[in-house]
Short mmCIF file of N, CA, C and O in Angstrom, two decimals:
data_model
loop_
_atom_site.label_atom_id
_atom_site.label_comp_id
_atom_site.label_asym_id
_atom_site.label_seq_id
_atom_site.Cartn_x
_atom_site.Cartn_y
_atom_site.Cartn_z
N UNK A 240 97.76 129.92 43.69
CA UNK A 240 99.01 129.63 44.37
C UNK A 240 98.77 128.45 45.32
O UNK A 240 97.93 128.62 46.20
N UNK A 241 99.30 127.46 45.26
CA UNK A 241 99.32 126.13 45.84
C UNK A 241 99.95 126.39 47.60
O UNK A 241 100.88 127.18 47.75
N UNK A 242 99.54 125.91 48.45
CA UNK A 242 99.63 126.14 49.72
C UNK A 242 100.52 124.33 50.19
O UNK A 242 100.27 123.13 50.12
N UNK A 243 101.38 125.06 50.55
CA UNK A 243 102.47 123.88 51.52
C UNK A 243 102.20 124.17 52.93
O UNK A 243 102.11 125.33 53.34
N UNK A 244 102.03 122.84 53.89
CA UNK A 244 102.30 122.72 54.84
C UNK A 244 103.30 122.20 55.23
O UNK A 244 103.29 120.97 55.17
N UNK A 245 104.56 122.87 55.80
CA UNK A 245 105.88 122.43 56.66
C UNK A 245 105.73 121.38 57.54
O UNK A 245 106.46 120.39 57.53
N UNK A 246 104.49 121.62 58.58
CA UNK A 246 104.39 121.04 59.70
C UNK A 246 103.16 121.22 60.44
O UNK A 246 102.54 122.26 60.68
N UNK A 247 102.88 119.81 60.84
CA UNK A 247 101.85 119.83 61.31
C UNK A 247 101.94 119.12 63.16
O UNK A 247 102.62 118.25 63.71
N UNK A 248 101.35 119.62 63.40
CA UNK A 248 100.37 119.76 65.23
C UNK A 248 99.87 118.56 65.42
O UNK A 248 98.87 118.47 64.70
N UNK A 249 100.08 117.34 66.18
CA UNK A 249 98.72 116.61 66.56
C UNK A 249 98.79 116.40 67.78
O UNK A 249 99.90 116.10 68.21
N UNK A 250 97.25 116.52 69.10
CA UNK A 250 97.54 116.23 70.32
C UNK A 250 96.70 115.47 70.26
O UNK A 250 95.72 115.56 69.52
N UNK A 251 96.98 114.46 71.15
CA UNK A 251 95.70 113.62 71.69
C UNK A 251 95.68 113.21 73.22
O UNK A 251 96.78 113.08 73.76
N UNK A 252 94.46 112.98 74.02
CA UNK A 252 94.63 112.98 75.57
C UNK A 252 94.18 111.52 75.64
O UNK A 252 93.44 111.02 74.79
N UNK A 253 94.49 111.07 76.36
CA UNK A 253 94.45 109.51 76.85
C UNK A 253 94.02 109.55 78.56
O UNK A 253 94.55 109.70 79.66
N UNK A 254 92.95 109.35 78.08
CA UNK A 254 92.21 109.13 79.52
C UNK A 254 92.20 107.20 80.12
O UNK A 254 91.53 106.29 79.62
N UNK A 255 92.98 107.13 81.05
CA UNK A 255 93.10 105.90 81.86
C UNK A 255 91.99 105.83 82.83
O UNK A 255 91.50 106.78 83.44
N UNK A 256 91.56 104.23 82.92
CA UNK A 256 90.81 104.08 84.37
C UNK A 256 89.28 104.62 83.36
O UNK A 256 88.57 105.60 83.55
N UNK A 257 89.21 103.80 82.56
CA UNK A 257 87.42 103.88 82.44
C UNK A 257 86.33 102.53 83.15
O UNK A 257 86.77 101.56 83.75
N UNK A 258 85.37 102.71 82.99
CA UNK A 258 84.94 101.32 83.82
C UNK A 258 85.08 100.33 83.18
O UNK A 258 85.29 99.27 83.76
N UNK A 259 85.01 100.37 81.91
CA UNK A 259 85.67 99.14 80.90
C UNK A 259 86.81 98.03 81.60
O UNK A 259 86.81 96.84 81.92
N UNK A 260 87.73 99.12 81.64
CA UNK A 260 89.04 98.34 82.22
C UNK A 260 88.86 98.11 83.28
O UNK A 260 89.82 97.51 83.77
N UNK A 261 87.83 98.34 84.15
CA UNK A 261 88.22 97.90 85.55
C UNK A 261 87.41 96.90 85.82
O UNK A 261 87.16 96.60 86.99
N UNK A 262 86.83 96.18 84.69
CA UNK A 262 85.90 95.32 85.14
C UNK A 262 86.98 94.09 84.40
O UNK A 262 86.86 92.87 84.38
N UNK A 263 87.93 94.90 83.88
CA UNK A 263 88.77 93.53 83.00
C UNK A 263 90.50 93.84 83.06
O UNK A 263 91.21 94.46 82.28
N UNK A 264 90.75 93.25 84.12
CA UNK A 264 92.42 93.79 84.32
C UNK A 264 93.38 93.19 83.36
O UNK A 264 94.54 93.56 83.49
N UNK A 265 93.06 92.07 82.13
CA UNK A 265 94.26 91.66 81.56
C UNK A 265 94.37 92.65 80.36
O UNK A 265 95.33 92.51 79.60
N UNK A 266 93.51 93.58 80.14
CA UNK A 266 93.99 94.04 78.32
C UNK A 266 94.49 96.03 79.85
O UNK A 266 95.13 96.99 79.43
N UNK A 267 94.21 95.99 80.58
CA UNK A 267 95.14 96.96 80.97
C UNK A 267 96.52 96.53 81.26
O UNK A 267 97.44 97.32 81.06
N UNK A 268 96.71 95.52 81.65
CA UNK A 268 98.48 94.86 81.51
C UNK A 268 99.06 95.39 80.26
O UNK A 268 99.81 96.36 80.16
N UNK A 269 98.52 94.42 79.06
CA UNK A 269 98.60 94.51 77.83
C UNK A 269 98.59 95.61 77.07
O UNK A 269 99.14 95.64 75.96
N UNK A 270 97.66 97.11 77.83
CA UNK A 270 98.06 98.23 77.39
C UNK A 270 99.74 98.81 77.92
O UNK A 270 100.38 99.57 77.19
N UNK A 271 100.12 98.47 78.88
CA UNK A 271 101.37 99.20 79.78
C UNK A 271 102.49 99.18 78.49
O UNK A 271 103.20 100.09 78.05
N UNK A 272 102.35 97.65 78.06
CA UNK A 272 103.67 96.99 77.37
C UNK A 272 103.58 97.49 76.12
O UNK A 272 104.59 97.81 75.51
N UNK A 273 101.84 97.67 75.37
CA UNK A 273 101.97 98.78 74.47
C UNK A 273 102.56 99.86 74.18
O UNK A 273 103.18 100.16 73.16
N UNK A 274 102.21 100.82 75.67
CA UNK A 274 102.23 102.09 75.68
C UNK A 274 104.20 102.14 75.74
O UNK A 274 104.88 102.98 75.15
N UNK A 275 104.65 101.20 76.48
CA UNK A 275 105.98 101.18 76.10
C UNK A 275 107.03 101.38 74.80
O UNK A 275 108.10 101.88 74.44
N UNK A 276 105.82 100.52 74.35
CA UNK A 276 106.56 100.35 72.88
C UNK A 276 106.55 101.25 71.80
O UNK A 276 107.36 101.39 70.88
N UNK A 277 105.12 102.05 72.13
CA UNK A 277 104.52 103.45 71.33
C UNK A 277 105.67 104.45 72.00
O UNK A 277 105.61 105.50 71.36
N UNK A 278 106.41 104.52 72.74
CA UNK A 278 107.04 105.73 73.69
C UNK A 278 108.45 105.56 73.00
O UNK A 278 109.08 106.60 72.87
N UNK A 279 109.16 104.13 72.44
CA UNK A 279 109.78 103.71 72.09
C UNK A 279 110.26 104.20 70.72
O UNK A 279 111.29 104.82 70.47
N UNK A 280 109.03 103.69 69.64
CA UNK A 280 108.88 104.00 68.16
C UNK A 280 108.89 105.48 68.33
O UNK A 280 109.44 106.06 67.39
N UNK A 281 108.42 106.27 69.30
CA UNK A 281 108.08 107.53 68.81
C UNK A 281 109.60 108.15 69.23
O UNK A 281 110.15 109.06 68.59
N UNK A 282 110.11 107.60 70.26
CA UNK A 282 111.52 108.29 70.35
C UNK A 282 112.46 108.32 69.45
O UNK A 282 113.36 109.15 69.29
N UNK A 283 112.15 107.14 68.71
CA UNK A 283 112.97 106.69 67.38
C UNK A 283 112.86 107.36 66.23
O UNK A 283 113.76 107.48 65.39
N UNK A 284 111.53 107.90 66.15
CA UNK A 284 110.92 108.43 64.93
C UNK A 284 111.65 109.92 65.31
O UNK A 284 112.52 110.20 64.49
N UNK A 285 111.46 110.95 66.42
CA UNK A 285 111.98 112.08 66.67
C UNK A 285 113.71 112.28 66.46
O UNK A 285 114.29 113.31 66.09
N UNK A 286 114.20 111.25 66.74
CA UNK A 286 115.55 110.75 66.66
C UNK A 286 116.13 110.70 65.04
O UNK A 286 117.21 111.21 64.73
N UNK A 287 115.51 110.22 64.38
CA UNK A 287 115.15 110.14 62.79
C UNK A 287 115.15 111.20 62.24
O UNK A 287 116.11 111.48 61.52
N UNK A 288 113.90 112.26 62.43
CA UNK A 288 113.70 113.36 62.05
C UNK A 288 114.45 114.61 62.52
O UNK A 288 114.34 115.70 61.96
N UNK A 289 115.34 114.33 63.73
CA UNK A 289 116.24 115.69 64.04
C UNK A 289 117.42 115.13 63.83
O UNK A 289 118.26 115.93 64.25
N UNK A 290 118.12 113.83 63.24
CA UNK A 290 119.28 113.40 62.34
C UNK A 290 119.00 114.28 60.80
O UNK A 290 119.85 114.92 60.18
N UNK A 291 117.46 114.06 60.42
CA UNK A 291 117.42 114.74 59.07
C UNK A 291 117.66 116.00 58.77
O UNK A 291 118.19 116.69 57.89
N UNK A 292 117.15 116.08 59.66
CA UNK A 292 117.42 118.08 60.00
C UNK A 292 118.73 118.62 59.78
O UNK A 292 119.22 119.26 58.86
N UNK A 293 119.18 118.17 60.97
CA UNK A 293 120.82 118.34 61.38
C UNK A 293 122.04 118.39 60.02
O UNK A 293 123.08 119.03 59.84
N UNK A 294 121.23 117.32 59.21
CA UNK A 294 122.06 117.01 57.65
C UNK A 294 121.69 118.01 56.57
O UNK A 294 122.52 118.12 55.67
N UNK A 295 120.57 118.77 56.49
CA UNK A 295 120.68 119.84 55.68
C UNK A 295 121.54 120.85 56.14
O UNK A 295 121.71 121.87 55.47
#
């Protein structure tokens, strides 16, 4: 018997402020405007997927 997964789980933790970045302040700028844009797509994507829902 073949096994379906509905749905799947993913977490991930994002640890800020390593010594990396603090020895180099322009790619932490450059992360902010990222992290914007990732917060963005992903609202869009949830937005997407509970329109799909809603239509069955």
């Amino acid at each position: 018997m073949p096994v379906q997964i509905n749905e799947m789980v993913i977490r991930a933790n994002i640890i800020e402020g390593t010594s990396r970045d603090k020895n180099n302040q322009a790619p932490a700028a450059a992360g902010e405007v990222n992290k914007e844009e990732l917060v963005k797509e992903c609202a869009a994507l949830v937005l997407e997927i509970l329109q799909t829902k809603n239509q069955r």
